[in-house]
Coordinates of C-alpha atoms in Angstrom, one line a residue:
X1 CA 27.8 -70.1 39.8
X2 CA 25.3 -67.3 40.3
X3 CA 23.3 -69.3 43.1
X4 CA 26.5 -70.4 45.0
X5 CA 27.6 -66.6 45.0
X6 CA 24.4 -65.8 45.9
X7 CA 24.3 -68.5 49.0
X8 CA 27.4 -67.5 50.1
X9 CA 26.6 -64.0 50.2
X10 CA 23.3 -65.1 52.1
X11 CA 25.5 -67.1 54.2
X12 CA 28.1 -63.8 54.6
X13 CA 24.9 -62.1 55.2
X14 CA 23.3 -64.6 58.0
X15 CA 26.8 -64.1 59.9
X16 CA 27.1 -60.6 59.8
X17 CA 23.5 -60.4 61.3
X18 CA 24.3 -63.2 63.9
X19 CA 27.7 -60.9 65.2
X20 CA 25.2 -57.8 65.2
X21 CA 22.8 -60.1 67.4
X22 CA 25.9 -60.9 69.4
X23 CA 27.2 -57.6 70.2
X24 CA 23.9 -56.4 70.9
X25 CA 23.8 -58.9 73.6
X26 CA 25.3 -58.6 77.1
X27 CA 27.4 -61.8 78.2
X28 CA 26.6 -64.5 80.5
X29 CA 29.5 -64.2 82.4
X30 CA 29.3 -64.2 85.7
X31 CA 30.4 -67.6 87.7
X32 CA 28.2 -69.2 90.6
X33 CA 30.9 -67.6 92.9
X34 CA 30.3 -64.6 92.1
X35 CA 26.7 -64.6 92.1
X36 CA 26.9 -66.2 95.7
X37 CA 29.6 -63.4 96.7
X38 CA 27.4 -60.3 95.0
X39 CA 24.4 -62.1 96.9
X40 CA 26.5 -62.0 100.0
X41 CA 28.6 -59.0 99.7
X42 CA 25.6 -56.7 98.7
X43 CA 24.2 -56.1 102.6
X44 CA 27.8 -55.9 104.0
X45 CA 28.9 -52.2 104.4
X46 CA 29.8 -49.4 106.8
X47 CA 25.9 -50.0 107.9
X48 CA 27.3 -53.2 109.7
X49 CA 30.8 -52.0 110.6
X50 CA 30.0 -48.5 111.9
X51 CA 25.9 -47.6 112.2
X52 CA 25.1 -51.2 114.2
X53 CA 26.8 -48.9 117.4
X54 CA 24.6 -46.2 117.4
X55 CA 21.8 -48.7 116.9
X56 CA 22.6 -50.6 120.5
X57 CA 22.7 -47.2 121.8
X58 CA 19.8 -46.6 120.4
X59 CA 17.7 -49.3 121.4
X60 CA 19.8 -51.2 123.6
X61 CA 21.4 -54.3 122.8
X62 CA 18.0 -56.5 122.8
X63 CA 16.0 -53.6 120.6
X64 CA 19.1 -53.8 118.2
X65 CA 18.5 -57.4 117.6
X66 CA 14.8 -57.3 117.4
X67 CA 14.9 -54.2 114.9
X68 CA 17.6 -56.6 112.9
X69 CA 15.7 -59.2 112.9
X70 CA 12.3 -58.0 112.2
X71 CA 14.1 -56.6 108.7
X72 CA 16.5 -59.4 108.0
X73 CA 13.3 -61.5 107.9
X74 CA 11.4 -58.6 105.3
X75 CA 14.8 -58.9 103.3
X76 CA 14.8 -62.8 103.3
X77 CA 10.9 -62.2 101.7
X78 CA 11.9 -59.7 99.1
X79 CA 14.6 -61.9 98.3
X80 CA 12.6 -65.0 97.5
X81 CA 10.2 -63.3 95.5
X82 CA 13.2 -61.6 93.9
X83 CA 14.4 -65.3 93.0
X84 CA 11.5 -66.6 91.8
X85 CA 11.2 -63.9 89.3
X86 CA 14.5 -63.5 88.5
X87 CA 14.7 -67.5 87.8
X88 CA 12.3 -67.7 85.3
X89 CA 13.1 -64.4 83.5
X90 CA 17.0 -63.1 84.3
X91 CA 16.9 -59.4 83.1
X92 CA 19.4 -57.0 83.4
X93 CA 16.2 -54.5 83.9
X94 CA 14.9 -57.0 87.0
X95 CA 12.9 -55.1 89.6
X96 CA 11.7 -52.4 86.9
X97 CA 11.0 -54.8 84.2
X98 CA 8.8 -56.7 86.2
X99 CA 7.0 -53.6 87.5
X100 CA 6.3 -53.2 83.6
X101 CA 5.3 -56.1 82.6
X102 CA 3.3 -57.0 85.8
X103 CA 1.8 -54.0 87.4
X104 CA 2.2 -50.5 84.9
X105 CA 4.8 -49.7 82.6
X106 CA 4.6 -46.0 84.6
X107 CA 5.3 -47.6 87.7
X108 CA 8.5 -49.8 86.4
X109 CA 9.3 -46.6 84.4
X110 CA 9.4 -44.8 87.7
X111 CA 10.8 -47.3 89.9
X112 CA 13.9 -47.8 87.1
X113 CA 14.5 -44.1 87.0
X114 CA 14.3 -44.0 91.2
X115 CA 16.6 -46.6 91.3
X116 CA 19.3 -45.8 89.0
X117 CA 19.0 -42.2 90.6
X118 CA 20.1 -44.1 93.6
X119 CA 23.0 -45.6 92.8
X120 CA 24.0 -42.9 91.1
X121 CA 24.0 -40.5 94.0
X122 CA 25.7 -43.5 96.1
X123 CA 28.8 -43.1 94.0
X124 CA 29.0 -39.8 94.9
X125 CA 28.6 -40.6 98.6
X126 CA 31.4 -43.8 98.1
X127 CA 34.2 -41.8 96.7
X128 CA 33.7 -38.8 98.9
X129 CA 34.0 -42.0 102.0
X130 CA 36.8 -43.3 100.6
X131 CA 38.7 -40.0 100.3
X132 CA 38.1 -39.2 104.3
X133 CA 39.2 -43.2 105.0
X134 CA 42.3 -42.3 103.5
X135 CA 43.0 -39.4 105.4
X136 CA 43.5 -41.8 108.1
X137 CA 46.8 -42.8 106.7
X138 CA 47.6 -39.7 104.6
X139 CA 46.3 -36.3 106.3
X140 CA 48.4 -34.7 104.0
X141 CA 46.9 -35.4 100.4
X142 CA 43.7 -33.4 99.3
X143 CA 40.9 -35.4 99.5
X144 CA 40.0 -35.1 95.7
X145 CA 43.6 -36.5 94.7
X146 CA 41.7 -39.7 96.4
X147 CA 38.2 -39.4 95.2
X148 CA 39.2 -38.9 91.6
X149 CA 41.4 -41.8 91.8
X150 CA 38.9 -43.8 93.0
X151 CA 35.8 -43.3 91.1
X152 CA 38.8 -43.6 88.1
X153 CA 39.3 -47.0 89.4
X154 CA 35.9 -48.1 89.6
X155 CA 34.9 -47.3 86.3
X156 CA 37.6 -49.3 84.5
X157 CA 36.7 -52.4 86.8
X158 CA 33.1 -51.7 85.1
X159 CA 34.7 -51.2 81.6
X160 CA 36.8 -53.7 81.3
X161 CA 34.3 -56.3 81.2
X162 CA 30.8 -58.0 83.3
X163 CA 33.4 -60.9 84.6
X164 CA 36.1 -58.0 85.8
X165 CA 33.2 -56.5 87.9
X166 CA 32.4 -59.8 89.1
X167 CA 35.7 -60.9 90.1
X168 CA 36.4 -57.6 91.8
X169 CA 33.5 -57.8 93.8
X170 CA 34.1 -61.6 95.2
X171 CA 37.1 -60.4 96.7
X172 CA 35.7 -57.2 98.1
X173 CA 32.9 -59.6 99.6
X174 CA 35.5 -62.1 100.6
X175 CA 37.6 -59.6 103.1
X176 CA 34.2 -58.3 104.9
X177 CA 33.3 -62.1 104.9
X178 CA 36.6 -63.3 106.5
X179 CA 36.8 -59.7 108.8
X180 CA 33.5 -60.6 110.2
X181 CA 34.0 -64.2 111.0
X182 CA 37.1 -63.6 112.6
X183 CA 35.2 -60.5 114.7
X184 CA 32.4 -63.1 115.6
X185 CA 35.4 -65.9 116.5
X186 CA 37.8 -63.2 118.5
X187 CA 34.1 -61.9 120.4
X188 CA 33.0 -64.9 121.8
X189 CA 36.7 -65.9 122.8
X190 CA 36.4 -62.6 124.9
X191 CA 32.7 -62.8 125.7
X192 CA 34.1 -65.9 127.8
X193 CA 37.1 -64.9 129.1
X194 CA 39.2 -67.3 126.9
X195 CA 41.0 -63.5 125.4
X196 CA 41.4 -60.5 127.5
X197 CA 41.6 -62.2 130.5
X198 CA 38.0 -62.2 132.3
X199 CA 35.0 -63.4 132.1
X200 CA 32.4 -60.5 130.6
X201 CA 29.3 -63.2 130.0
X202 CA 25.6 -61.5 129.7
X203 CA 25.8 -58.7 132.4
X204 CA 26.2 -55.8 129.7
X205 CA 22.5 -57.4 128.6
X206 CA 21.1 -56.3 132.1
X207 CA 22.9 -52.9 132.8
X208 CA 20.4 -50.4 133.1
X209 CA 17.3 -50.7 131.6
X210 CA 18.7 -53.1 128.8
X211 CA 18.1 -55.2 127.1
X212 CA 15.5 -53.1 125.4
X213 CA 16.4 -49.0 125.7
X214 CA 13.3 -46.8 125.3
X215 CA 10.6 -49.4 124.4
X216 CA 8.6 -49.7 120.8
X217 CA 9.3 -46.3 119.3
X218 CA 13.1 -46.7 119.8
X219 CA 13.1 -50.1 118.1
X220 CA 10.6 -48.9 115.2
X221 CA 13.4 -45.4 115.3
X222 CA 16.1 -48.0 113.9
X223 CA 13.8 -49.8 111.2
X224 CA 15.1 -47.0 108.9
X225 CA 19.0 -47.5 109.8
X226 CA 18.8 -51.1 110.0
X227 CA 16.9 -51.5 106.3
X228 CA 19.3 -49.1 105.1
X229 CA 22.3 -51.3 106.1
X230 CA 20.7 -54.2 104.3
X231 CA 20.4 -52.3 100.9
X232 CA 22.2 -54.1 98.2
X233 CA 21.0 -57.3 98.6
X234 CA 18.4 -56.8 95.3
X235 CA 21.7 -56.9 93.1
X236 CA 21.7 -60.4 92.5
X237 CA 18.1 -59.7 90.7
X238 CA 20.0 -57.4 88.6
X239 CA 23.1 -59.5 88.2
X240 CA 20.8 -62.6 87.1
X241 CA 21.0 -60.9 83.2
X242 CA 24.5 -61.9 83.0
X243 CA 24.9 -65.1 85.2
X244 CA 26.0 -68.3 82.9
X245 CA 23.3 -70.3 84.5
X246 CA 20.6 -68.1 86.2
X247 CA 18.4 -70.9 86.7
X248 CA 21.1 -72.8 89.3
X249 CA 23.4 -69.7 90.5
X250 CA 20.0 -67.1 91.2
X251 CA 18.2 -69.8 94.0
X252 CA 21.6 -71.2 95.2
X253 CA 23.1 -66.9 96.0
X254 CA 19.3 -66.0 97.4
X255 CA 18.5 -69.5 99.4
X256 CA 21.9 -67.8 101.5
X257 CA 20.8 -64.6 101.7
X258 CA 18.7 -65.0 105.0
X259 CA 21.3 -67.4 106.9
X260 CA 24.0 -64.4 105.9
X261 CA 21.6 -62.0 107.7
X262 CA 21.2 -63.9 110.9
X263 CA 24.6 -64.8 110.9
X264 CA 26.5 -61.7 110.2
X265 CA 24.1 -59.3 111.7
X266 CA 22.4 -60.7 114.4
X267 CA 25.6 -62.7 116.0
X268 CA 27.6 -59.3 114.8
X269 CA 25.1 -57.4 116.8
X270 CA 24.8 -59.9 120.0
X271 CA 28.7 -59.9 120.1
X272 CA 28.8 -56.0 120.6
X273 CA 26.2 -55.7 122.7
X274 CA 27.6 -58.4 125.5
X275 CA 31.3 -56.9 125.3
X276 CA 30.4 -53.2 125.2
X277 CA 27.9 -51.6 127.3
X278 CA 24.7 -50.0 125.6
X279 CA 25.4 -46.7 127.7
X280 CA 29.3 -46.0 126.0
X281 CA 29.7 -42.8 124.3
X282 CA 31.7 -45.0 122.0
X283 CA 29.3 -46.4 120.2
X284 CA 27.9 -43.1 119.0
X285 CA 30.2 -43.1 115.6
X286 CA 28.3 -44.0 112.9
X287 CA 30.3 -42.3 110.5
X288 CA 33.6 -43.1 107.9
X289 CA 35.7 -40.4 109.7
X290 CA 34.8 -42.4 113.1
X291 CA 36.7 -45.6 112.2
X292 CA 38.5 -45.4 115.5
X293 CA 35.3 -46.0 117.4
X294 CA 33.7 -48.5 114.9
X295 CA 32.1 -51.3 117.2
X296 CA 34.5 -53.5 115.7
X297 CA 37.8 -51.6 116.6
X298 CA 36.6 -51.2 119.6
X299 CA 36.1 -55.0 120.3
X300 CA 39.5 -55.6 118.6
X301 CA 41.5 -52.9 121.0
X302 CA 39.9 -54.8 123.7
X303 CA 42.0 -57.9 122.8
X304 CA 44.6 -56.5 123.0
X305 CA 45.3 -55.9 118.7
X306 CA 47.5 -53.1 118.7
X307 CA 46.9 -51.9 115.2
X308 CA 42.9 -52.5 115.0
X309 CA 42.1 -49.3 113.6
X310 CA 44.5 -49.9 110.5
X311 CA 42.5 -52.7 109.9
X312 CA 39.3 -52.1 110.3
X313 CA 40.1 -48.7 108.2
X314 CA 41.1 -51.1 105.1
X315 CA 38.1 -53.2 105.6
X316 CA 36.1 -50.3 105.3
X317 CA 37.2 -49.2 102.0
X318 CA 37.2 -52.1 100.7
X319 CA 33.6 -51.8 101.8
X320 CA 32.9 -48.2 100.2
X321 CA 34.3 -49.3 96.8
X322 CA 32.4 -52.4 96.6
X323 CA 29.7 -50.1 97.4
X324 CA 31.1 -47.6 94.1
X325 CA 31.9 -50.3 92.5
X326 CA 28.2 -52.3 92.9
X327 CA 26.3 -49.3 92.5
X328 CA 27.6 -47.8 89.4
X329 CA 27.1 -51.7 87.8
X330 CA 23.5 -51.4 89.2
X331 CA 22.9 -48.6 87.9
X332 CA 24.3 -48.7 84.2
X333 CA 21.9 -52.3 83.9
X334 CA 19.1 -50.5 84.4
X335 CA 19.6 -47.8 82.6
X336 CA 20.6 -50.1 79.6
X337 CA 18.1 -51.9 80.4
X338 CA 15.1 -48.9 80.1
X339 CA 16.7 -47.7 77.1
X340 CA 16.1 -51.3 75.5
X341 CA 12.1 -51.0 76.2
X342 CA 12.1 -47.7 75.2
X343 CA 12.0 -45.9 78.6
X344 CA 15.3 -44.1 78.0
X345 CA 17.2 -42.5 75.2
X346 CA 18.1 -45.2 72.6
X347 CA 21.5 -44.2 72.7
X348 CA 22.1 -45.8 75.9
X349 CA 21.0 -49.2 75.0
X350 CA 24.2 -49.9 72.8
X351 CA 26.6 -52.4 73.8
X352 CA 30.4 -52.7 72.9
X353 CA 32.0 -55.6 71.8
X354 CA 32.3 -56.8 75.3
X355 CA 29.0 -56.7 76.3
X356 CA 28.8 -53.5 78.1
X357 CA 26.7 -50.2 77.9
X358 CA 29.6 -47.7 77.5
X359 CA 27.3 -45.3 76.9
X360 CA 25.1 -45.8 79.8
X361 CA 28.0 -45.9 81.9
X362 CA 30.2 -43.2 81.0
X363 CA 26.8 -41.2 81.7
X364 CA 26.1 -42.7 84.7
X365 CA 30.2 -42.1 86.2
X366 CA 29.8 -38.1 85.1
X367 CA 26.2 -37.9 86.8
X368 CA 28.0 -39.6 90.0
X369 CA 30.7 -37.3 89.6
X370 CA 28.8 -34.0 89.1
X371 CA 27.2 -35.2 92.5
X372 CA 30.5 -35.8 93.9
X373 CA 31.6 -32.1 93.0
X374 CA 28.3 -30.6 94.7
X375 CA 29.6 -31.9 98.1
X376 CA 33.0 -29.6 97.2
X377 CA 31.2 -26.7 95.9
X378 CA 27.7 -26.5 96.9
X379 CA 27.5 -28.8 100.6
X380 CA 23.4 -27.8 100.6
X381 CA 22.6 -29.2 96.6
X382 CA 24.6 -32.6 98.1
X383 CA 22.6 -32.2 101.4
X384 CA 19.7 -32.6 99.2
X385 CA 20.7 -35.1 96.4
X386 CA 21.4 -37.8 99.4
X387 CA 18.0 -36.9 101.0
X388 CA 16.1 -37.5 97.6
X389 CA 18.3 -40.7 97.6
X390 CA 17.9 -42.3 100.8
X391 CA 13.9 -43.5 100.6
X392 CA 14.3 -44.9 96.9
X393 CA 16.0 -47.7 98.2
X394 CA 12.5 -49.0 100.2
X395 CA 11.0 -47.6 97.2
X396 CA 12.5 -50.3 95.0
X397 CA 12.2 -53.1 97.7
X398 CA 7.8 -51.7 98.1
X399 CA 8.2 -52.5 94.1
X400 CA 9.5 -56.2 94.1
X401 CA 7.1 -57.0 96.6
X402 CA 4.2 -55.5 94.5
X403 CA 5.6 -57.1 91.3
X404 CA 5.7 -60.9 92.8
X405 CA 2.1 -60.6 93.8
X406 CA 1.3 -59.3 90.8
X407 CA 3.5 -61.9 88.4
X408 CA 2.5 -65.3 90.7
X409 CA -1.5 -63.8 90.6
X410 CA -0.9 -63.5 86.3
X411 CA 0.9 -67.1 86.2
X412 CA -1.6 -68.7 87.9
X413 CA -4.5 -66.8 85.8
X414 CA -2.7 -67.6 83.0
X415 CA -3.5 -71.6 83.5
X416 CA 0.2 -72.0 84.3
X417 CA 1.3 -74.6 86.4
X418 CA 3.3 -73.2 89.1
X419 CA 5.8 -76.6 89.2
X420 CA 7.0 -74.9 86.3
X421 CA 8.9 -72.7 88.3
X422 CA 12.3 -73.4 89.4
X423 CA 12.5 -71.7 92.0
X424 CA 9.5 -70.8 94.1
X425 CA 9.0 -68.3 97.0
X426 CA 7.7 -69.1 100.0
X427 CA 4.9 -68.9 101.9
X428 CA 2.9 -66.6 99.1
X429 CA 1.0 -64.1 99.2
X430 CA 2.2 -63.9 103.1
X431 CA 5.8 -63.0 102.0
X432 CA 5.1 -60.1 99.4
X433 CA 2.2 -58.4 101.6
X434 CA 4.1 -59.0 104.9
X435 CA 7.5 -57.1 103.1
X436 CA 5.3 -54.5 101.6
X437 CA 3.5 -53.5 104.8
X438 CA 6.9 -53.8 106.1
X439 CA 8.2 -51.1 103.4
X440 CA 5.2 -48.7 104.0
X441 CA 5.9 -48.6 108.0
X442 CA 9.6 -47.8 107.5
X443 CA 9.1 -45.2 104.8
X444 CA 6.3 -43.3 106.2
X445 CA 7.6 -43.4 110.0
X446 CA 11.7 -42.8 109.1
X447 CA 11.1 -39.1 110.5
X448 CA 7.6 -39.8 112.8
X449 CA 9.4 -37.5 115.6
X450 CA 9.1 -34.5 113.3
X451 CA 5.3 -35.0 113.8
X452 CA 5.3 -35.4 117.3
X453 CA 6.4 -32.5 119.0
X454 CA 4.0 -29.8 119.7
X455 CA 5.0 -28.1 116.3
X456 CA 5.7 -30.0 113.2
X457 CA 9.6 -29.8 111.7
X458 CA 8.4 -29.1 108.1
X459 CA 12.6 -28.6 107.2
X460 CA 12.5 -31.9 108.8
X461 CA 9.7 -33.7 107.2
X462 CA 11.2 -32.2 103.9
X463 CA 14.9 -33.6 104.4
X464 CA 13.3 -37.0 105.2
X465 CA 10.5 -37.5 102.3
X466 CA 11.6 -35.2 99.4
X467 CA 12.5 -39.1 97.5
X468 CA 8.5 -40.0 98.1
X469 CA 7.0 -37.1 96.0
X470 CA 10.0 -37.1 93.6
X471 CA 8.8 -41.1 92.7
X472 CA 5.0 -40.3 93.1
X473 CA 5.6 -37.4 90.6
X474 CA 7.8 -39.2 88.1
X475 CA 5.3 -42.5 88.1
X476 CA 2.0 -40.2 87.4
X477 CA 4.0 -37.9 84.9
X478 CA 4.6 -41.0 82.6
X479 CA 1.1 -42.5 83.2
X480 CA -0.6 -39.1 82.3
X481 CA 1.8 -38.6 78.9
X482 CA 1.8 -42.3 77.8
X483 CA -2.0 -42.6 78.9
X484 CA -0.8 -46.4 80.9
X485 CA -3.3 -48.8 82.6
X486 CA -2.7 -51.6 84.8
X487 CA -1.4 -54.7 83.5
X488 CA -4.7 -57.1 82.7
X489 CA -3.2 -60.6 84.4
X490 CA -4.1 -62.3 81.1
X491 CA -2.0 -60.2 79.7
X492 CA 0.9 -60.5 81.5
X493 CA 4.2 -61.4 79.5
X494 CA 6.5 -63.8 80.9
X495 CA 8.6 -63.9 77.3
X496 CA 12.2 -62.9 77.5
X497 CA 12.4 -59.6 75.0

């Protein structure tokens, strides 16, 4: 009697500790289709919709597509080696984890803080869009009314559950998708006369001194825009935790990550270029309160679609809250994700009975929205909170590429066969080193006319790199209080934790 009370209490016991197991857990949730449309969805924004203008303007039509290009293909690199981590060990943490393991836990420490401080501040920067979109429709209603509402909206899709998120963000990705092939279709319809009634063909690629405006340094003057457009695509890495079978859906959403690039981008940008001229003031807006002179509004007007500025002004909100909607899920992973190896507070590492971090992201919504309310209150402290932001995004890309040199150098030291892996990058170490070199050149030369004129913009060098010694200081802070070395590669974990 005694021993079967005792069993079952063992047995009580044994359950207990396997729900406490199971709620400490996040769920596998998230479907193929979703992966794919995260994967897809993630470098789709108002970088494409609104800044690829003022980049032909720039550059020219030619330069555009050559700037594009040159960092679609660094994007396609970073992506692989991405994947090839992120097959073998799908973490929540990704990117910063695998700075820890395989380079110096101050550097992953560093690059997760950087990152989440990112995402964080792009909240801010998404809901304070998406009130000025809806001005377009309702001058009327203050802009917070709209903000609140939104960032309201995007936390509950984040609450609710990992699948909710995912769902929301497939059909996000699914309306730029659709808007963008039926841009490409309508373009080349016009390009050859078939709509609008003449024949435009290649002459807008000669006018002036197109196809290339104002040589190298104009071209290597949009690197910065035309990385920052493709930000977003590293989500899938992060996304990997909770996929229901990383090892299929990770390969299969970053194997279409570079043949999304050239198509939505590079045709996007040829498509623009041959209807409008490089030398139109139009193309100047780059901006959310510019939607009526978005390079894709302006191609639709040309048709002859009366109401293309309604719709191009829903497409890009749907855009910005992806944006929210991504970020503050980006975000709250890897802050969960620190907390679990001990790199922040432990309170943020608990999970709900649904598999999310409430705490981590109820702290992460009311440090997006204290943001927010500095662009109300105190314009210069938001000035500053998006110019710490907008290098950590390279920051975290220079960090992937260092990690996947690192990690494939450690597997093979290890005496690990590299057929092992499921999914293996390509072309290494020319990948990683070509994407880091990449990262250096657009992070130290975002502001190089600062340093050209006869007297050095110091307010301007400080707008531009305050995020570089912000990292640097965070990464040798840690390493001096926790005393860390480099990684040994023999010592290298690849065990999930």
């Amino acid at each position: 009697m005694e021993a079967t009370k005792s069993h079952n209490h063992d047995h009580i016991s044994q359950k207990y500790q396997d729900a406490k197991e199971e709620k400490q857990h996040i769920k596998r949730n998230l479907k193929a289709r979703h992966m794919t449309m995260i994967a897809i969805g993630g470098s789709i924004g108002t970088g494409l919709f609104l800044a690829t203008g003022a980049s032909i303007q720039t550059a020219g039509p030619g330069g555009a597509l050559i700037a594009y290009g040159a960092i679609g293909i660094m994007v396609y690199f970073l992506m692989t080696s991405l994947g090839e981590m992120a097959t073998l060990m799908p973490v929540s943490g990704s990117f910063a984890t695998y700075a820890s393991r395989f380079v110096d836990p101050a550097f992953g420490f560093a690059l997760g803080w950087n990152y989440w401080f990112n995402w964080a501040v792009t909240l801010a920067v998404e809901i304070v869009a998406s009130a000025i979109i809806m001005k377009f429709w309702f001058p009327d209603v203050p802009s917070i009314v709209w903000s609140v509402l939104f960032l309201a909206v995007i936390f509950l899709l984040n609450a609710l559950s990992v699948k909710s998120y995912g769902e929301s963000e497939y059909w996000f990705s699914l309306i730029k998708v659709v808007t963008i092939i039926v841009f490409i279709g309508v373009g080349l319809l016009t390009i050859f006369g078939i709509l609008g009634g003449h024949f435009i063909g290649f002459k807008n690629f000669t006018i002036g001194d197109a196809p290339i405006h104002g040589g190298v340094m104009s071209i290597l003057g949009i690197f910065f825009i035309a990385g920052f457009s493709f930000q977003g695509t590293e989500l899938v890495g992060i996304a990997a935790g909770e996929s229901e079978e990383p090892e299929k859906n990770v390969p299969k959403a970053i194997r279409q990550v570079f043949w999304r690039i050239l198509l939505f981008y590079i045709v996007a940008i040829a498509v623009i270029g041959l209807i409008i001229p490089y030398t139109s003031p139009n193309l100047l807006g780059g901006d959310v309160d510019a939607i009526a002179v978005s390079p894709f509004t302006l191609v639709f007007k040309k048709v002859g679609i009366a109401f293309a500025a309604s719709v191009m002004n829903a497409v890009i909100l749907t855009s910005v809250l992806s944006a929210g909607n991504s970020g503050l899920y980006a975000s709250t992973r890897m802050l969960w994700s620190m907390a679990k190896d001990g790199q922040a507070p432990k309170f943020l590492q608990r999970l709900n009975t649904r598999g999310i971090p409430m705490n981590a992201l109820v702290l992460t919504t009311i440090i997006g929205g204290f943001a927010f309310l500095t662009s109300i209150f105190g314009d210069q402290v938001y000035t500053w909170l998006l110019n710490a932001s907008g290098l950590t995004g390279f920051i975290a890309w220079l960090g992937i590429a260092v990690s996947h040199y690192r990690f494939r150098k450690a597997f093979t030291a290890q005496g690990k066969d590299l057929n092992d892996l499921q999914f293996k990058a390509k072309w290494f170490p020319f990948g990683p080193i070509l994407a880091f070199t990449m990262c250096i050149i657009v992070i130290l030369g975002q502001n190089y006319q600062a340093f050209l004129s006869g007297e050095i913009d110091w307010y301007g060098v400080a707008v531009s790199y305050i995020g570089l010694p912000i990292f640097l200081a965070v990464w040798i802070g840690y390493k001096i209080v926790h005393k860390t070395k480099v990684v040994p590669l023999e010592e290298c974990s690849f065990e999930e934790k």
